[in-house]
Short mmCIF file of C-alpha atoms in Angstrom, two decimals:
data_model
loop_
_atom_site.label_atom_id
_atom_site.label_comp_id
_atom_site.label_asym_id
_atom_site.label_seq_id
_atom_site.Cartn_x
_atom_site.Cartn_y
_atom_site.Cartn_z
CA UNK A 1 26.13 -9.90 -21.75
CA UNK A 2 23.23 -9.81 -19.40
CA UNK A 3 22.55 -12.89 -17.35
CA UNK A 4 19.49 -14.90 -18.22
CA UNK A 5 17.00 -16.88 -16.14
CA UNK A 6 18.66 -20.05 -17.48
CA UNK A 7 22.01 -18.80 -16.15
CA UNK A 8 20.49 -18.38 -12.72
CA UNK A 9 18.90 -21.88 -12.95
CA UNK A 10 22.23 -23.43 -13.91
CA UNK A 11 24.12 -21.72 -11.13
CA UNK A 12 21.52 -22.60 -8.48
CA UNK A 13 21.13 -26.17 -9.78
CA UNK A 14 17.37 -25.92 -10.28
CA UNK A 15 14.97 -25.69 -13.30
CA UNK A 16 14.24 -22.27 -14.82
CA UNK A 17 10.56 -22.78 -13.75
CA UNK A 18 11.71 -22.84 -10.12
CA UNK A 19 13.61 -19.59 -10.71
CA UNK A 20 10.46 -18.15 -12.22
CA UNK A 21 8.46 -19.08 -9.18
CA UNK A 22 11.02 -17.33 -6.92
CA UNK A 23 11.04 -14.22 -9.08
CA UNK A 24 7.19 -14.12 -9.10
CA UNK A 25 7.13 -14.61 -5.27
CA UNK A 26 5.05 -17.77 -5.46
CA UNK A 27 4.83 -19.45 -2.08
CA UNK A 28 5.52 -23.01 -3.32
CA UNK A 29 9.40 -22.93 -3.12
CA UNK A 30 11.23 -24.69 -0.32
CA UNK A 31 13.32 -22.36 1.97
CA UNK A 32 16.63 -24.00 1.02
CA UNK A 33 15.80 -23.72 -2.73
CA UNK A 34 14.72 -20.12 -2.28
CA UNK A 35 18.01 -19.36 -0.61
CA UNK A 36 20.05 -20.96 -3.46
CA UNK A 37 18.11 -19.15 -6.16
CA UNK A 38 18.26 -15.79 -4.35
CA UNK A 39 22.02 -16.16 -3.96
CA UNK A 40 22.46 -17.03 -7.68
CA UNK A 41 20.38 -14.01 -8.67
CA UNK A 42 22.58 -11.77 -6.49
CA UNK A 43 25.83 -13.35 -7.74
CA UNK A 44 24.85 -12.87 -11.41
CA UNK A 45 23.17 -9.50 -10.80
CA UNK A 46 20.21 -10.85 -12.78
CA UNK A 47 17.50 -8.30 -13.62
CA UNK A 48 14.17 -9.75 -14.71
CA UNK A 49 12.78 -8.26 -17.99
CA UNK A 50 9.40 -7.05 -16.70
CA UNK A 51 8.10 -6.02 -20.10
CA UNK A 52 8.83 -9.38 -21.56
CA UNK A 53 7.37 -11.10 -18.55
CA UNK A 54 4.10 -9.21 -19.01
CA UNK A 55 3.93 -10.19 -22.63
CA UNK A 56 4.87 -13.80 -22.01
CA UNK A 57 1.33 -14.86 -20.94
CA UNK A 58 -1.81 -13.77 -19.39
CA UNK A 59 -0.16 -12.75 -16.09
CA UNK A 60 0.59 -9.11 -15.73
CA UNK A 61 3.25 -7.74 -13.35
CA UNK A 62 2.15 -4.11 -13.42
CA UNK A 63 -0.03 -2.59 -10.74
CA UNK A 64 -1.73 0.83 -10.91
CA UNK A 65 -2.16 3.64 -8.34
CA UNK A 66 -5.26 5.72 -9.07
CA UNK A 67 -5.76 8.84 -6.98
CA UNK A 68 -7.47 12.28 -6.68
CA UNK A 69 -5.76 14.31 -3.98
CA UNK A 70 -4.59 17.92 -4.09
CA UNK A 71 -1.93 17.34 -1.38
CA UNK A 72 1.35 16.92 -3.17
CA UNK A 73 3.14 15.61 -0.07
CA UNK A 74 0.50 12.85 0.34
CA UNK A 75 0.74 11.81 -3.28
CA UNK A 76 4.56 11.76 -3.32
CA UNK A 77 4.68 9.65 -0.20
CA UNK A 78 2.12 7.26 -1.60
CA UNK A 79 3.97 6.90 -4.88
CA UNK A 80 7.35 6.33 -3.20
CA UNK A 81 5.91 3.76 -0.78
CA UNK A 82 4.14 1.77 -3.53
CA UNK A 83 7.19 1.99 -5.81
CA UNK A 84 9.54 0.69 -3.10
CA UNK A 85 7.40 -2.38 -2.64
CA UNK A 86 6.99 -2.95 -6.42
CA UNK A 87 10.73 -2.85 -6.95
CA UNK A 88 11.32 -5.32 -4.12
CA UNK A 89 8.69 -7.72 -5.45
CA UNK A 90 9.44 -7.33 -9.15
CA UNK A 91 6.41 -5.34 -10.27
CA UNK A 92 6.06 -2.21 -12.33
CA UNK A 93 3.93 0.78 -11.23
CA UNK A 94 1.47 2.77 -13.43
CA UNK A 95 0.42 6.11 -11.84
CA UNK A 96 -2.94 7.52 -12.89
CA UNK A 97 -4.18 10.87 -11.43
CA UNK A 98 -7.79 11.70 -12.07
CA UNK A 99 -10.80 13.80 -10.86
CA UNK A 100 -13.24 11.90 -8.65
CA UNK A 101 -15.90 14.58 -9.56
CA UNK A 102 -15.62 13.88 -13.30
CA UNK A 103 -18.84 12.68 -14.97
CA UNK A 104 -16.73 10.05 -16.81
CA UNK A 105 -14.67 8.84 -13.89
CA UNK A 106 -15.97 5.26 -14.04
CA UNK A 107 -15.37 5.01 -17.79
CA UNK A 108 -11.92 6.59 -17.42
CA UNK A 109 -10.83 3.99 -14.82
CA UNK A 110 -12.44 1.18 -16.81
CA UNK A 111 -10.58 2.19 -20.01
CA UNK A 112 -7.27 2.58 -18.12
CA UNK A 113 -7.52 -0.92 -16.64
CA UNK A 114 -8.37 -2.60 -19.88
CA UNK A 115 -5.71 -0.72 -21.95
CA UNK A 116 -2.93 -1.28 -19.40
CA UNK A 117 -3.73 -4.94 -18.64
CA UNK A 118 -3.05 -4.41 -14.94
CA UNK A 119 -2.52 -7.13 -12.36
CA UNK A 120 -4.19 -4.95 -9.81
CA UNK A 121 -5.01 -1.48 -8.46
CA UNK A 122 -4.39 0.56 -5.35
CA UNK A 123 -7.08 3.19 -4.91
CA UNK A 124 -7.07 5.95 -2.29
CA UNK A 125 -9.77 8.33 -1.04
CA UNK A 126 -12.18 9.61 -2.25
CA UNK A 127 -12.15 7.02 -5.07
CA UNK A 128 -11.80 4.12 -2.66
CA UNK A 129 -15.00 5.21 -1.04
CA UNK A 130 -17.18 5.63 -4.12
CA UNK A 131 -19.60 2.69 -4.71
CA UNK A 132 -19.78 3.34 -8.46
CA UNK A 133 -16.01 2.93 -8.82
CA UNK A 134 -15.95 -0.17 -6.66
CA UNK A 135 -18.80 -1.80 -8.63
CA UNK A 136 -17.01 -1.07 -11.93
CA UNK A 137 -13.84 -2.69 -10.61
CA UNK A 138 -15.74 -5.77 -9.53
CA UNK A 139 -17.36 -6.03 -12.95
CA UNK A 140 -13.88 -5.85 -14.56
CA UNK A 141 -12.77 -8.64 -12.12
CA UNK A 142 -9.63 -6.67 -11.41
CA UNK A 143 -7.74 -7.18 -8.18
CA UNK A 144 -7.66 -4.11 -6.01
CA UNK A 145 -6.76 -2.80 -2.56
CA UNK A 146 -8.62 0.17 -0.94
CA UNK A 147 -7.06 2.67 1.38
CA UNK A 148 -10.03 4.01 3.37
CA UNK A 149 -10.74 6.10 6.42
CA UNK A 150 -12.46 4.14 9.15
CA UNK A 151 -12.26 0.82 10.90
CA UNK A 152 -15.62 -0.93 10.63
CA UNK A 153 -16.55 -0.64 6.94
CA UNK A 154 -17.59 -3.86 5.32
CA UNK A 155 -14.86 -5.13 2.97
CA UNK A 156 -15.64 -8.09 0.78
CA UNK A 157 -13.33 -10.10 -1.47
CA UNK A 158 -10.38 -7.67 -1.42
CA UNK A 159 -7.89 -6.49 1.18
CA UNK A 160 -8.26 -3.08 2.66
CA UNK A 161 -5.98 -0.62 4.48
CA UNK A 162 -8.03 1.05 7.21
CA UNK A 163 -6.94 4.42 8.70
CA UNK A 164 -8.44 4.99 12.13
CA UNK A 165 -8.99 8.71 11.75
CA UNK A 166 -11.87 8.86 14.24
CA UNK A 167 -9.72 7.57 17.07
CA UNK A 168 -6.89 9.89 16.24
CA UNK A 169 -9.10 12.93 16.02
CA UNK A 170 -10.61 12.00 19.41
CA UNK A 171 -7.07 11.91 20.86
CA UNK A 172 -6.11 15.33 19.41
CA UNK A 173 -9.34 16.86 20.84
CA UNK A 174 -8.70 15.25 24.18
CA UNK A 175 -5.24 16.72 24.18
CA UNK A 176 -6.70 20.20 23.77
CA UNK A 177 -9.33 19.58 26.44
CA UNK A 178 -6.61 18.41 28.91
CA UNK A 179 -4.88 21.72 28.24
CA UNK A 180 -7.98 23.42 29.56
CA UNK A 181 -9.69 24.34 26.25
CA UNK A 182 -13.47 24.08 25.88
CA UNK A 183 -14.16 26.54 23.05
CA UNK A 184 -12.51 24.28 20.46
CA UNK A 185 -13.24 24.99 16.75
CA UNK A 186 -13.00 22.51 13.92
CA UNK A 187 -12.06 23.41 10.35
CA UNK A 188 -13.15 20.52 8.10
CA UNK A 189 -11.79 19.08 4.79
CA UNK A 190 -13.73 18.15 1.65
CA UNK A 191 -17.12 16.62 2.24
CA UNK A 192 -16.52 13.89 -0.35
CA UNK A 193 -13.64 12.49 1.72
CA UNK A 194 -14.71 10.01 4.35
CA UNK A 195 -11.74 11.12 6.45
CA UNK A 196 -13.53 14.51 6.93
CA UNK A 197 -16.52 12.82 8.48
CA UNK A 198 -14.36 10.40 10.59
CA UNK A 199 -12.26 13.30 12.04
CA UNK A 200 -15.34 15.44 12.72
CA UNK A 201 -16.99 12.53 14.52
CA UNK A 202 -13.91 11.97 16.65
CA UNK A 203 -13.84 15.63 17.59
CA UNK A 204 -17.56 15.66 18.50
CA UNK A 205 -17.29 12.43 20.51
CA UNK A 206 -14.44 13.87 22.59
CA UNK A 207 -16.42 16.96 23.33
CA UNK A 208 -19.46 14.95 24.37
CA UNK A 209 -17.44 12.52 26.49
CA UNK A 210 -16.02 15.48 28.40
CA UNK A 211 -19.41 17.22 28.89
CA UNK A 212 -18.60 20.08 26.53
CA UNK A 213 -21.58 21.36 24.58
CA UNK A 214 -21.22 21.43 20.76
CA UNK A 215 -21.30 24.89 19.27
CA UNK A 216 -22.28 24.74 15.60
CA UNK A 217 -20.71 28.12 14.84
CA UNK A 218 -17.33 26.65 15.72
CA UNK A 219 -17.47 24.14 12.89
CA UNK A 220 -16.29 25.64 9.66
CA UNK A 221 -16.93 23.62 6.43
CA UNK A 222 -13.91 23.88 4.10
CA UNK A 223 -11.48 21.98 1.81
CA UNK A 224 -8.13 20.35 2.21
CA UNK A 225 -6.18 23.45 1.34
CA UNK A 226 -4.06 26.27 2.89
CA UNK A 227 -6.61 28.86 1.70
CA UNK A 228 -9.39 27.09 3.62
CA UNK A 229 -7.32 27.39 6.83
CA UNK A 230 -6.96 31.09 6.22
CA UNK A 231 -10.67 31.61 5.56
CA UNK A 232 -11.65 29.44 8.49
CA UNK A 233 -9.44 31.15 11.02
CA UNK A 234 -10.60 34.60 9.83
CA UNK A 235 -14.25 33.59 10.31
CA UNK A 236 -13.66 31.95 13.73
CA UNK A 237 -11.52 34.76 15.08
CA UNK A 238 -14.17 37.31 14.25
CA UNK A 239 -16.83 35.50 16.37
CA UNK A 240 -18.03 37.36 19.45
CA UNK A 241 -17.12 34.31 21.56
CA UNK A 242 -13.85 33.28 19.94
CA UNK A 243 -12.37 29.83 20.20
CA UNK A 244 -9.25 29.32 22.28
CA UNK A 245 -8.15 26.35 20.17
CA UNK A 246 -8.65 25.09 16.59
CA UNK A 247 -8.44 21.53 15.36
CA UNK A 248 -7.83 21.46 11.58
CA UNK A 249 -8.61 18.52 9.37
CA UNK A 250 -5.06 18.42 8.02
CA UNK A 251 -1.73 20.17 8.36
CA UNK A 252 -2.14 22.30 5.26
CA UNK A 253 -5.39 23.79 6.69
CA UNK A 254 -3.62 24.27 10.07
CA UNK A 255 -0.74 26.14 8.37
CA UNK A 256 -3.30 28.46 6.75
CA UNK A 257 -5.05 29.01 10.07
CA UNK A 258 -1.74 29.84 11.69
CA UNK A 259 -0.97 32.34 8.91
CA UNK A 260 -4.33 34.06 9.31
CA UNK A 261 -3.98 34.19 13.11
CA UNK A 262 -0.66 35.90 12.81
CA UNK A 263 -2.12 38.43 10.32
CA UNK A 264 -4.86 39.20 12.91
CA UNK A 265 -2.20 39.61 15.65
CA UNK A 266 -3.17 36.51 17.65
CA UNK A 267 -0.34 34.87 19.41
CA UNK A 268 -0.01 31.13 18.85
CA UNK A 269 -0.19 29.28 21.15
CA UNK A 270 -0.67 31.87 23.99
CA UNK A 271 -4.04 33.15 22.61
CA UNK A 272 -4.92 30.33 20.21
CA UNK A 273 -3.78 26.72 20.13
CA UNK A 274 -3.77 25.10 16.68
CA UNK A 275 -3.56 21.42 15.84
CA UNK A 276 -3.39 19.73 12.38
CA UNK A 277 -3.51 16.14 11.15
CA UNK A 278 -1.26 13.78 9.08
CA UNK A 279 2.26 15.05 10.19
CA UNK A 280 3.05 16.27 6.64
CA UNK A 281 6.04 18.65 6.06
CA UNK A 282 3.57 21.51 6.59
CA UNK A 283 3.54 20.63 10.27
CA UNK A 284 7.29 21.07 10.56
CA UNK A 285 7.75 24.01 8.28
CA UNK A 286 5.64 26.43 10.27
CA UNK A 287 6.60 28.34 13.41
CA UNK A 288 5.61 27.30 15.93
CA UNK A 289 5.66 23.75 14.67
CA UNK A 290 2.21 22.08 14.59
CA UNK A 291 0.79 19.58 17.02
CA UNK A 292 -0.67 16.88 14.79
CA UNK A 293 -1.47 13.16 14.31
CA UNK A 294 1.34 11.31 12.58
CA UNK A 295 0.09 9.26 9.62
CA UNK A 296 2.93 7.28 8.10
CA UNK A 297 1.71 7.55 4.48
CA UNK A 298 4.86 6.04 2.92
CA UNK A 299 4.61 2.98 5.16
CA UNK A 300 0.83 2.72 4.63
CA UNK A 301 1.46 2.72 0.84
CA UNK A 302 4.01 -0.04 1.12
CA UNK A 303 1.62 -2.13 3.11
CA UNK A 304 -1.10 -1.52 0.57
CA UNK A 305 1.21 -2.66 -2.21
CA UNK A 306 2.36 -5.68 -0.27
CA UNK A 307 -1.23 -6.69 0.48
CA UNK A 308 -2.20 -6.27 -3.19
CA UNK A 309 0.77 -8.35 -4.49
CA UNK A 310 0.22 -11.08 -1.87
CA UNK A 311 -3.48 -11.14 -2.95
CA UNK A 312 -2.53 -11.48 -6.63
CA UNK A 313 -0.02 -14.22 -5.97
CA UNK A 314 -2.54 -16.17 -3.80
CA UNK A 315 -5.13 -15.99 -6.52
CA UNK A 316 -2.74 -17.11 -9.20
CA UNK A 317 -1.69 -20.07 -7.05
CA UNK A 318 -5.29 -21.13 -6.66
CA UNK A 319 -5.47 -20.55 -2.93
CA UNK A 320 -8.91 -21.38 -1.50
CA UNK A 321 -8.83 -18.75 1.21
CA UNK A 322 -8.26 -15.67 -0.97
CA UNK A 323 -11.38 -14.01 0.35
CA UNK A 324 -9.91 -14.17 3.86
CA UNK A 325 -6.84 -12.08 3.17
CA UNK A 326 -6.03 -9.96 6.29
CA UNK A 327 -6.73 -6.25 6.31
CA UNK A 328 -4.20 -3.66 7.50
CA UNK A 329 -5.07 -1.20 10.24
CA UNK A 330 -3.31 2.06 11.17
CA UNK A 331 -4.09 4.72 13.76
CA UNK A 332 -2.27 8.06 13.42
CA UNK A 333 -0.43 8.89 16.64
CA UNK A 334 -0.58 12.22 18.53
CA UNK A 335 2.50 14.34 18.19
CA UNK A 336 2.56 17.39 20.58
CA UNK A 337 4.55 20.36 19.40
CA UNK A 338 4.71 24.06 20.13
CA UNK A 339 1.45 25.17 18.49
CA UNK A 340 -0.64 24.01 21.46
CA UNK A 341 -0.37 25.00 25.05
CA UNK A 342 -2.37 25.12 28.26
CA UNK A 343 -5.06 27.69 28.39
CA UNK A 344 -4.21 30.74 30.46
CA UNK A 345 -7.36 32.25 31.98
#
């Protein structure tokens, strides 16, 4: 027979309510009591019944992840990171893909939250950057954590995970400039992702700080896709004054640009340096491997889930400083690989 919460309480010598507080990660349990209950849970191999726990009262132990992102690697890393934290903290995970461009996106999210009786939501770009979505979540009074590109955005009454894309893009562009490149092109991602704007601004700032004039024809507006990298590289490499380096808004775009350069008989990196962003498997599956900015998506996802669960627990415990929950900050780090090299004049 499976062990019950009362079995754990008996073995630990505490009340079953104390065991419940430990399972729900409430911060009101003394360290020595926590140790005894944790050891009893381990000894009995006790597994909480999450479905029954959700039905037992008004408190839900399911959180949702809502996303719209075509990058399968990003989505898988996000899901795995959130799921790892949920399993550790005793929560279930509901995954809800959707289209941010849908006319009914707000109603879709509203219906999903009500139907699923979620304890909270993790939302990623571009949904996390859409005022109509945020307003709807506030009206529903649902707990949520936003993963957003930037570092200075105002964040009220809910924790955020900030990704410092601007600074990382600046660092990539600086790397290319230090290698002697001045004709540096930029292939963007989707306009509705704030990360595109942040990375573009980092690129432009690095050029300006180094006294390099901006050339509008070197900025190719695109999407976060392999095909956009192909199209962008073909356009750029047909210019009369060709770039000697290309900074792509993500690794998938960079892989496409590398593919197109090869088709057009350009040697990478001897004739064209290419850099990506995110350090996804695309960056390591190409040859040469891509210089990029490492963005630990799995770890970021875990931190987002941890922040959300801590926020939920704090609200349930009646904490008075809930609105002061700390935000998380991450800056992707430059990874130099074989796709970039010093300019040979």
